[in-house]
Amino acid sequence: MSVENIQKINFEFREKLNSVAEGFRHNFCYQCGACVGDCPANNYSGTFNPRIILLKALLGMEKDLISPDSEIWNCTNCYTCWERCPQDVRPIDVIIALKNLCQRLGQAPDIIHKISNSVMESGITTTVTSATVRRREQYNLPPVRDYAVDEIKKIIGSK
Amino acid sequence: MKYIPFFGCMMTTKYPWFEAAVRKTTAVIGMELVDIEGFTCCPDPIYFQAYDKIDWYTIAARNIALAEAVGHDIITTCSGCTATLSEVNLTLKKDMELKDKVNKRLKKIGMKYNGTINVRHAVTVVRDDIGFDRVAETVTRPLNHLKVGVHYGCHLLKPSHVMNVDDPDHPTILDRFIEATGAKPIHHEKTLLCCGRACMTDSISSNMVVDILESIKANNADCMGLICPTCFDEFDTGQIILGRKLKRNFSVPVIYSFQLLGLAQGMTLEEVGLNMHKVKFDKILEAVPA
């Protein structure tokens, strides 16, 4: 096998990941696999594997990681990998950094835009319906207040 | 003691009877809730954090800063809000660089995050500030015959050194809360399993839900007890949808911790909104004295 055929590490991608909040943590993973055993997404999918995701990050396998269909979107966000990791890599935080990178590169699934737009446009993720108003009255609860959308718009998105 | 309640999107709009249960029961045990203006979504720890973490920190810091200005701790009643507001609060208290970055943004609306208050889930406050003994004293109708399958959910406990609530692998807080109502907490094989809500592939979360419900049934619990409206959504409405799909009848009623306390304090099914649940609760309460 010639040297040219060896897959090279994509350091450019790793630099991109380093530029996202908490993305730098991937550098400290030594592939012990402690994150895998109690990972519910791993136990239930057979394909989702936080160690492999970290390995792909270390190798810079952008195509596998950065897409709306990437395995990263099956993370349950349970934080067990953060508990188990002896290196304080916080695999979940690296996965969230990868998700942030997907969003920046236009590769996030629709649900991310749907929910984030809802927060930015209405201040909440759910909808205030006529049933909401009626039920809040029924339970003697204070009416739903203004959700300060103008303020949200001013404080997000700046670098 | 005074606390600023942060009820979050799901509870405020979709499950207001949970909010009612929290307000009524906490008043009885001596917590004074001080409502303030201007809260938005926490924001959502799954999808919004996946969108942009710095935006996520900033909106959360704005919510916390609103409470700081009044000077009482925030209590959360949803595990998602707890995840966001606790993690952001504790991270910003330690990370000065990040705090400066966030404060530069908040300055645009004339606000500042200082890190002067705490954010805690209401059950944590009940344990640490009120005490379960005091809670038990307010019980007028002990739920002695009710067996409650415990579901902890993820974000009250983990990451444990951020949340500082309980041992994430051997928690007791929710068990003791349930015991204070007179009911019997039932630990089962899937007590600590995630509800799976955040997974993008439906089959993964469905299988988790089925396993949890089966585990509760196998351990002869009458119902499931939890502390998060998102988990509730997954197990109540979710149970009906899954039942139709799989042609199965799970019949595991789901109860929010403060509804349980409300019943124990003598409130009716309707007062705490149990009649609103998709999986009906009535039969179980036949076992409870009037």
Short mmCIF file of C-alpha atoms in Angstrom, two decimals:
data_model
loop_
_atom_site.label_atom_id
_atom_site.label_comp_id
_atom_site.label_asym_id
_atom_site.label_seq_id
_atom_site.Cartn_x
_atom_site.Cartn_y
_atom_site.Cartn_z
CA MET A 1 0.00 0.00 0.00
CA SER A 2 1.45 3.33 -1.01
CA VAL A 3 1.65 6.26 1.34
CA GLU A 4 -0.67 8.30 -0.91
CA ASN A 5 -3.58 5.97 -0.14
CA ILE A 6 -3.47 6.46 3.60
CA GLN A 7 -6.35 8.55 4.81
CA LYS A 8 -5.06 11.82 6.20
CA ILE A 9 -6.44 13.62 9.19
CA ASN A 10 -8.52 16.61 8.17
CA PHE A 11 -7.04 19.21 10.51
CA GLU A 12 -8.98 21.99 8.81
CA PHE A 13 -12.22 20.43 10.06
CA ARG A 14 -10.80 20.04 13.54
CA GLU A 15 -9.93 23.73 13.55
CA LYS A 16 -13.52 24.52 12.60
CA LEU A 17 -14.74 22.36 15.47
CA ASN A 18 -12.31 24.12 17.83
CA SER A 19 -13.90 27.45 16.90
CA VAL A 20 -17.33 26.41 18.19
CA ALA A 21 -18.14 26.64 21.92
CA GLU A 22 -16.83 23.50 23.73
CA GLY A 23 -15.72 21.99 20.41
CA PHE A 24 -12.06 21.99 21.53
CA ARG A 25 -12.86 19.24 24.01
CA HIS A 26 -12.67 16.61 21.27
CA ASN A 27 -8.87 16.98 21.30
CA PHE A 28 -8.62 15.32 24.70
CA CYS A 29 -10.47 12.09 23.88
CA TYR A 30 -8.22 9.03 24.20
CA GLN A 31 -10.86 6.62 22.92
CA CYS A 32 -11.32 4.59 26.11
CA GLY A 33 -14.99 3.96 25.37
CA ALA A 34 -16.29 4.67 28.91
CA CYS A 35 -19.00 6.81 27.29
CA VAL A 36 -20.53 3.89 25.41
CA GLY A 37 -21.76 1.32 27.95
CA ASP A 38 -24.51 3.36 29.57
CA CYS A 39 -25.40 5.47 26.51
CA PRO A 40 -29.13 4.86 25.95
CA ALA A 41 -28.96 5.87 22.28
CA ASN A 42 -26.21 3.30 21.83
CA ASN A 43 -28.13 0.60 23.69
CA TYR A 44 -31.28 1.24 21.67
CA SER A 45 -29.95 2.02 18.21
CA GLY A 46 -26.97 -0.26 17.81
CA THR A 47 -25.45 2.41 15.56
CA PHE A 48 -25.10 5.55 17.68
CA ASN A 49 -21.74 5.43 19.45
CA PRO A 50 -20.24 8.44 21.21
CA ARG A 51 -16.71 6.99 21.03
CA ILE A 52 -16.98 6.57 17.26
CA ILE A 53 -18.36 10.10 16.92
CA LEU A 54 -15.34 11.40 18.87
CA LEU A 55 -13.01 9.26 16.72
CA LYS A 56 -14.55 10.72 13.56
CA ALA A 57 -14.06 14.19 15.02
CA LEU A 58 -10.40 13.39 15.75
CA LEU A 59 -9.90 12.18 12.19
CA GLY A 60 -11.83 15.15 10.82
CA MET A 61 -14.46 13.09 9.01
CA GLU A 62 -16.63 16.06 8.18
CA LYS A 63 -18.94 14.32 5.70
CA ASP A 64 -20.02 11.72 8.25
CA LEU A 65 -20.58 14.23 11.03
CA ILE A 66 -21.90 17.37 9.37
CA SER A 67 -25.24 16.59 7.77
CA PRO A 68 -28.93 16.64 8.72
CA ASP A 69 -28.86 12.82 8.68
CA SER A 70 -25.73 12.46 10.77
CA GLU A 71 -25.79 9.98 13.63
CA ILE A 72 -25.16 12.88 16.05
CA TRP A 73 -28.88 13.77 15.91
CA ASN A 74 -29.75 10.53 17.69
CA CYS A 75 -28.10 11.67 20.91
CA THR A 76 -30.71 11.66 23.70
CA ASN A 77 -28.97 14.52 25.54
CA CYS A 78 -29.04 12.46 28.75
CA TYR A 79 -25.56 13.57 29.90
CA THR A 80 -24.50 10.07 30.99
CA CYS A 81 -21.37 10.26 28.80
CA TRP A 82 -20.36 13.44 30.64
CA GLU A 83 -20.70 11.46 33.91
CA ARG A 84 -18.61 8.55 32.67
CA CYS A 85 -15.80 10.33 30.79
CA PRO A 86 -12.52 10.18 32.80
CA GLN A 87 -11.01 12.93 30.63
CA ASP A 88 -13.72 15.56 31.07
CA VAL A 89 -14.19 15.55 27.29
CA ARG A 90 -17.94 15.77 27.85
CA PRO A 91 -18.82 13.87 24.66
CA ILE A 92 -22.29 15.42 24.72
CA ASP A 93 -20.77 18.88 24.59
CA VAL A 94 -18.68 17.87 21.57
CA ILE A 95 -21.84 16.49 19.96
CA ILE A 96 -23.62 19.79 20.68
CA ALA A 97 -20.63 21.65 19.17
CA LEU A 98 -20.95 19.45 16.07
CA LYS A 99 -24.65 20.32 15.94
CA ASN A 100 -23.79 24.04 16.18
CA LEU A 101 -21.35 23.55 13.32
CA CYS A 102 -24.07 21.81 11.27
CA GLN A 103 -26.28 24.82 11.84
CA ARG A 104 -23.56 27.26 10.78
CA LEU A 105 -22.88 25.26 7.64
CA GLY A 106 -26.56 24.95 6.72
CA GLN A 107 -26.65 21.24 7.57
CA ALA A 108 -29.02 21.14 10.56
CA PRO A 109 -32.32 19.23 10.28
CA ASP A 110 -35.53 21.25 9.91
CA ILE A 111 -36.61 20.77 13.52
CA ILE A 112 -33.66 22.85 14.73
CA HIS A 113 -34.80 25.79 12.61
CA LYS A 114 -38.42 25.26 13.54
CA ILE A 115 -37.78 25.39 17.29
CA SER A 116 -35.10 28.09 17.26
CA ASN A 117 -37.25 30.28 15.00
CA SER A 118 -40.12 29.83 17.41
CA VAL A 119 -37.94 31.07 20.30
CA MET A 120 -36.65 34.01 18.25
CA GLU A 121 -40.03 34.99 16.80
CA SER A 122 -42.37 34.30 19.73
CA GLY A 123 -40.11 33.90 22.76
CA ILE A 124 -41.29 30.35 23.47
CA THR A 125 -41.12 26.89 21.88
CA THR A 126 -44.82 26.12 22.25
CA THR A 127 -47.92 28.00 21.12
CA VAL A 128 -50.36 29.99 23.21
CA THR A 129 -53.74 28.72 21.99
CA SER A 130 -57.29 29.63 22.95
CA ALA A 131 -57.26 26.45 25.06
CA THR A 132 -54.19 27.75 26.90
CA VAL A 133 -55.96 30.99 27.77
CA ARG A 134 -59.16 29.21 28.78
CA ARG A 135 -57.42 26.59 30.93
CA ARG A 136 -55.25 29.13 32.68
CA GLU A 137 -58.44 30.94 33.68
CA GLN A 138 -60.02 27.67 34.76
CA TYR A 139 -57.08 26.93 37.12
CA ASN A 140 -56.96 30.54 38.38
CA LEU A 141 -53.49 31.11 36.93
CA PRO A 142 -52.11 34.49 35.91
CA PRO A 143 -52.53 35.22 32.18
CA VAL A 144 -49.63 34.47 29.81
CA ARG A 145 -47.32 37.48 29.69
CA ASP A 146 -45.41 39.22 26.97
CA TYR A 147 -42.39 37.16 25.90
CA ALA A 148 -39.89 39.99 25.29
CA VAL A 149 -39.20 39.04 21.67
CA ASP A 150 -37.65 42.43 20.90
CA GLU A 151 -35.03 41.92 23.59
CA ILE A 152 -34.21 38.39 22.40
CA LYS A 153 -33.63 39.67 18.87
CA LYS A 154 -31.15 42.25 20.14
CA ILE A 155 -28.96 39.86 22.11
CA ILE A 156 -28.59 36.88 19.77
CA GLY A 157 -26.58 36.20 16.66
CA SER A 158 -23.72 38.67 17.27
CA LYS A 159 -20.22 37.24 17.16
CA MET B 1 -39.06 31.70 52.01
CA LYS B 2 -39.47 33.49 48.69
CA TYR B 3 -38.73 32.01 45.28
CA ILE B 4 -39.20 33.14 41.71
CA PRO B 5 -41.00 30.42 39.75
CA PHE B 6 -39.89 29.63 36.21
CA PHE B 7 -42.64 27.44 34.77
CA GLY B 8 -41.33 27.23 31.19
CA CYS B 9 -43.12 26.91 27.85
CA MET B 10 -44.56 23.41 28.09
CA MET B 11 -46.12 23.80 31.52
CA THR B 12 -47.40 27.32 30.96
CA THR B 13 -49.13 26.64 27.67
CA LYS B 14 -49.82 22.91 27.46
CA TYR B 15 -50.03 21.60 31.03
CA PRO B 16 -51.21 24.55 33.13
CA TRP B 17 -52.70 22.17 35.70
CA PHE B 18 -49.16 21.19 36.68
CA GLU B 19 -48.47 24.85 37.33
CA ALA B 20 -51.65 25.02 39.41
CA ALA B 21 -50.51 21.98 41.42
CA VAL B 22 -47.11 23.55 42.06
CA ARG B 23 -48.64 26.85 43.17
CA LYS B 24 -51.20 25.27 45.49
CA THR B 25 -48.93 22.70 47.12
CA THR B 26 -45.89 24.91 47.62
CA ALA B 27 -48.09 27.49 49.34
CA VAL B 28 -49.20 24.81 51.82
CA ILE B 29 -45.62 23.79 52.68
CA GLY B 30 -44.54 27.38 53.19
CA MET B 31 -42.86 28.44 49.96
CA GLU B 32 -43.80 31.90 48.76
CA LEU B 33 -43.70 32.22 44.96
CA VAL B 34 -42.96 35.69 43.62
CA ASP B 35 -43.96 36.07 39.95
CA ILE B 36 -41.90 38.42 37.81
CA GLU B 37 -42.35 39.84 34.31
CA GLY B 38 -40.30 39.18 31.20
CA PHE B 39 -39.22 35.52 31.21
CA THR B 40 -38.91 33.84 27.81
CA CYS B 41 -38.20 30.21 26.90
CA CYS B 42 -35.29 29.05 29.10
CA PRO B 43 -34.21 28.40 26.11
CA ASP B 44 -34.71 24.78 25.17
CA PRO B 45 -31.63 22.67 26.06
CA ILE B 46 -31.95 20.30 23.12
CA TYR B 47 -32.89 22.12 19.93
CA PHE B 48 -31.98 25.67 20.81
CA GLN B 49 -28.66 24.64 22.31
CA ALA B 50 -28.04 22.66 19.11
CA TYR B 51 -28.77 25.83 17.14
CA ASP B 52 -26.18 28.06 18.82
CA LYS B 53 -24.65 27.55 22.24
CA ILE B 54 -23.64 31.20 22.77
CA ASP B 55 -27.17 32.37 21.93
CA TRP B 56 -28.39 29.70 24.34
CA TYR B 57 -26.14 31.00 27.15
CA THR B 58 -27.21 34.58 26.43
CA ILE B 59 -30.99 34.08 26.51
CA ALA B 60 -30.69 31.95 29.65
CA ALA B 61 -28.48 34.61 31.29
CA ARG B 62 -31.13 37.22 30.48
CA ASN B 63 -33.77 35.13 32.27
CA ILE B 64 -31.50 34.65 35.29
CA ALA B 65 -30.61 38.37 35.34
CA LEU B 66 -34.31 39.27 35.57
CA ALA B 67 -34.55 37.23 38.76
CA GLU B 68 -31.24 38.58 40.11
CA ALA B 69 -32.69 42.07 39.93
CA VAL B 70 -35.46 40.96 42.32
CA GLY B 71 -33.05 38.99 44.48
CA HIS B 72 -34.64 35.58 45.04
CA ASP B 73 -33.57 32.16 43.75
CA ILE B 74 -35.34 30.73 40.72
CA ILE B 75 -37.23 27.47 41.09
CA THR B 76 -37.77 25.42 37.95
CA THR B 77 -40.54 22.89 37.50
CA CYS B 78 -39.37 21.25 34.27
CA SER B 79 -36.20 19.23 33.83
CA GLY B 80 -35.45 21.01 30.55
CA CYS B 81 -35.58 24.45 32.17
CA THR B 82 -33.48 23.04 35.01
CA ALA B 83 -30.89 21.76 32.54
CA THR B 84 -30.59 25.09 30.79
CA LEU B 85 -30.85 27.56 33.65
CA SER B 86 -28.79 25.57 36.18
CA GLU B 87 -26.04 24.69 33.73
CA VAL B 88 -25.81 28.21 32.36
CA ASN B 89 -25.88 29.76 35.82
CA LEU B 90 -23.18 27.49 37.20
CA THR B 91 -21.03 27.77 34.07
CA LEU B 92 -21.19 31.56 34.00
CA LYS B 93 -20.41 31.77 37.71
CA LYS B 94 -17.08 30.03 37.00
CA ASP B 95 -16.16 31.09 33.45
CA MET B 96 -15.36 34.81 33.55
CA GLU B 97 -14.47 35.02 29.87
CA LEU B 98 -17.81 33.57 28.86
CA LYS B 99 -19.59 35.77 31.38
CA ASP B 100 -17.99 38.87 29.81
CA LYS B 101 -19.01 37.71 26.35
CA VAL B 102 -22.60 37.20 27.46
CA ASN B 103 -22.68 40.50 29.35
CA LYS B 104 -21.48 42.38 26.27
CA ARG B 105 -24.62 41.14 24.54
CA LEU B 106 -26.89 41.82 27.50
CA LYS B 107 -25.59 45.39 27.67
CA LYS B 108 -27.47 46.06 24.42
CA ILE B 109 -30.72 45.78 26.36
CA GLY B 110 -29.37 47.44 29.49
CA MET B 111 -29.02 44.21 31.47
CA LYS B 112 -26.23 42.40 33.27
CA TYR B 113 -25.73 38.88 34.57
CA ASN B 114 -23.98 38.90 37.95
CA GLY B 115 -24.21 35.33 39.23
CA THR B 116 -25.84 36.25 42.52
CA ILE B 117 -28.68 33.73 42.71
CA ASN B 118 -29.20 29.98 42.38
CA VAL B 119 -31.46 28.04 40.06
CA ARG B 120 -32.93 24.85 41.49
CA HIS B 121 -35.65 22.41 40.53
CA ALA B 122 -38.62 22.77 42.88
CA VAL B 123 -38.18 19.25 44.30
CA THR B 124 -34.61 20.14 45.28
CA VAL B 125 -35.86 23.20 47.13
CA VAL B 126 -38.53 21.10 48.83
CA ARG B 127 -35.85 18.68 50.05
CA ASP B 128 -33.20 21.22 51.05
CA ASP B 129 -35.09 24.29 52.26
CA ILE B 130 -38.40 22.86 53.48
CA GLY B 131 -37.56 19.25 54.31
CA PHE B 132 -39.61 16.15 53.62
CA ASP B 133 -40.66 15.93 57.28
CA ARG B 134 -42.40 19.28 56.95
CA VAL B 135 -44.00 18.12 53.70
CA ALA B 136 -45.29 14.98 55.41
CA GLU B 137 -46.89 17.16 58.13
CA THR B 138 -49.06 18.84 55.48
CA VAL B 139 -50.46 15.52 54.29
CA THR B 140 -54.10 15.10 55.24
CA ARG B 141 -54.86 12.16 52.99
CA PRO B 142 -51.83 9.83 52.94
CA LEU B 143 -51.70 7.90 49.68
CA ASN B 144 -50.85 4.72 51.56
CA HIS B 145 -51.94 2.20 48.99
CA LEU B 146 -50.50 3.88 45.93
CA LYS B 147 -47.40 2.35 44.37
CA VAL B 148 -45.58 4.87 42.21
CA GLY B 149 -43.02 3.71 39.62
CA VAL B 150 -40.26 6.29 39.85
CA HIS B 151 -38.97 8.02 36.72
CA TYR B 152 -36.12 10.42 37.42
CA GLY B 153 -35.47 11.76 33.95
CA CYS B 154 -31.99 12.96 33.07
CA HIS B 155 -31.62 16.65 33.72
CA LEU B 156 -32.38 16.91 37.42
CA LEU B 157 -29.35 14.73 38.14
CA LYS B 158 -26.85 15.06 35.30
CA PRO B 159 -24.22 16.37 34.86
CA SER B 160 -23.97 15.67 38.58
CA HIS B 161 -21.09 17.97 39.43
CA VAL B 162 -22.96 20.82 37.74
CA MET B 163 -26.39 20.03 39.18
CA ASN B 164 -25.17 18.95 42.63
CA VAL B 165 -28.57 17.49 43.43
CA ASP B 166 -28.05 13.80 44.08
CA ASP B 167 -26.02 10.71 43.20
CA PRO B 168 -26.87 10.28 39.50
CA ASP B 169 -26.61 6.48 39.70
CA HIS B 170 -28.33 5.98 43.06
CA PRO B 171 -30.65 8.95 43.53
CA THR B 172 -33.13 9.12 46.40
CA ILE B 173 -34.67 12.60 46.12
CA LEU B 174 -37.78 11.64 44.16
CA ASP B 175 -38.30 8.47 46.22
CA ARG B 176 -38.31 10.54 49.40
CA PHE B 177 -40.66 13.08 47.85
CA ILE B 178 -43.09 10.27 47.01
CA GLU B 179 -42.71 8.73 50.49
CA ALA B 180 -43.62 12.08 52.06
CA THR B 181 -47.06 11.80 50.42
CA GLY B 182 -47.57 8.38 52.00
CA ALA B 183 -47.27 6.61 48.65
CA LYS B 184 -44.72 3.87 48.01
CA PRO B 185 -41.94 4.62 45.51
CA ILE B 186 -41.16 1.65 43.28
CA HIS B 187 -37.72 1.41 41.76
CA HIS B 188 -37.64 -0.68 38.63
CA GLU B 189 -35.03 -1.78 36.10
CA LYS B 190 -35.58 1.31 33.94
CA THR B 191 -35.97 3.90 36.71
CA LEU B 192 -33.02 5.91 35.42
CA LEU B 193 -33.55 5.42 31.68
CA CYS B 194 -33.97 8.53 29.54
CA CYS B 195 -37.44 9.17 28.04
CA GLY B 196 -35.74 9.42 24.65
CA ARG B 197 -37.54 12.59 23.63
CA ALA B 198 -34.49 14.24 22.06
CA CYS B 199 -33.68 11.37 19.67
CA MET B 200 -34.22 12.15 16.01
CA THR B 201 -35.15 8.54 15.17
CA ASP B 202 -38.63 7.71 16.47
CA SER B 203 -38.01 3.99 16.84
CA ILE B 204 -35.20 4.60 19.35
CA SER B 205 -37.33 6.70 21.68
CA SER B 206 -40.41 4.47 21.22
CA ASN B 207 -38.46 1.42 22.32
CA MET B 208 -37.22 3.28 25.39
CA VAL B 209 -40.77 4.31 26.29
CA VAL B 210 -42.08 0.77 25.83
CA ASP B 211 -39.30 -0.67 28.02
CA ILE B 212 -39.92 1.85 30.78
CA LEU B 213 -43.68 1.26 30.78
CA GLU B 214 -43.19 -2.52 30.78
CA SER B 215 -40.67 -2.29 33.58
CA ILE B 216 -43.15 -0.31 35.68
CA LYS B 217 -45.91 -2.84 35.02
CA ALA B 218 -43.61 -5.78 35.76
CA ASN B 219 -42.90 -4.29 39.18
CA ASN B 220 -46.61 -3.93 39.93
CA ALA B 221 -46.61 -0.16 40.28
CA ASP B 222 -50.02 1.53 39.93
CA CYS B 223 -48.68 4.52 38.05
CA MET B 224 -45.57 6.38 37.07
CA GLY B 225 -44.29 9.42 38.99
CA LEU B 226 -42.08 12.07 37.43
CA ILE B 227 -40.92 15.67 37.62
CA CYS B 228 -40.81 16.92 34.04
CA PRO B 229 -43.58 17.94 31.62
CA THR B 230 -41.53 16.81 28.61
CA CYS B 231 -41.10 13.32 30.05
CA PHE B 232 -44.83 13.47 30.85
CA ASP B 233 -45.65 14.27 27.23
CA GLU B 234 -43.57 11.30 26.13
CA PHE B 235 -45.30 8.89 28.54
CA ASP B 236 -48.91 10.12 28.62
CA THR B 237 -49.80 11.22 25.08
CA GLY B 238 -46.89 9.13 23.83
CA GLN B 239 -48.29 6.02 25.49
CA ILE B 240 -51.62 6.42 23.68
CA ILE B 241 -49.95 6.97 20.31
CA LEU B 242 -47.64 3.99 20.81
CA GLY B 243 -50.50 1.84 22.05
CA ARG B 244 -52.44 2.50 18.84
CA LYS B 245 -49.40 1.81 16.70
CA LEU B 246 -48.46 -1.40 18.48
CA LYS B 247 -52.08 -2.41 19.19
CA ARG B 248 -51.33 -2.65 22.89
CA ASN B 249 -52.87 -1.23 25.99
CA PHE B 250 -50.20 -0.20 28.49
CA SER B 251 -52.55 1.52 30.99
CA VAL B 252 -49.81 3.16 33.05
CA PRO B 253 -51.19 6.48 34.38
CA VAL B 254 -48.56 9.17 34.76
CA ILE B 255 -48.47 11.68 37.61
CA TYR B 256 -46.37 14.80 38.13
CA SER B 257 -44.77 14.96 41.58
CA PHE B 258 -46.67 18.06 42.73
CA GLN B 259 -50.00 16.57 41.62
CA LEU B 260 -49.20 13.65 43.91
CA LEU B 261 -48.51 16.06 46.75
CA GLY B 262 -51.74 17.92 45.97
CA LEU B 263 -53.77 14.72 46.28
CA ALA B 264 -52.03 13.93 49.55
CA GLN B 265 -52.88 17.41 50.80
CA GLY B 266 -56.54 16.64 50.14
CA MET B 267 -57.01 18.28 46.75
CA THR B 268 -59.39 16.68 44.26
CA LEU B 269 -58.53 14.94 41.02
CA GLU B 270 -59.86 17.96 39.13
CA GLU B 271 -58.02 20.54 41.22
CA VAL B 272 -54.66 19.05 40.26
CA GLY B 273 -55.83 18.28 36.70
CA LEU B 274 -55.52 14.50 36.80
CA ASN B 275 -58.81 14.32 34.86
CA MET B 276 -57.00 16.00 31.97
CA HIS B 277 -54.51 13.18 31.44
CA LYS B 278 -54.85 10.90 28.42
CA VAL B 279 -54.20 7.76 30.47
CA LYS B 280 -56.93 7.86 33.08
CA PHE B 281 -56.19 7.90 36.77
CA ASP B 282 -59.64 7.41 38.31
CA LYS B 283 -59.47 3.69 39.06
CA ILE B 284 -56.26 3.98 40.99
CA LEU B 285 -57.72 6.58 43.26
CA GLU B 286 -60.42 4.19 44.37
CA ALA B 287 -57.65 2.80 46.55
CA VAL B 288 -57.09 6.20 48.13
CA PRO B 289 -59.32 7.24 51.06
CA ALA B 290 -61.57 10.22 50.31
#
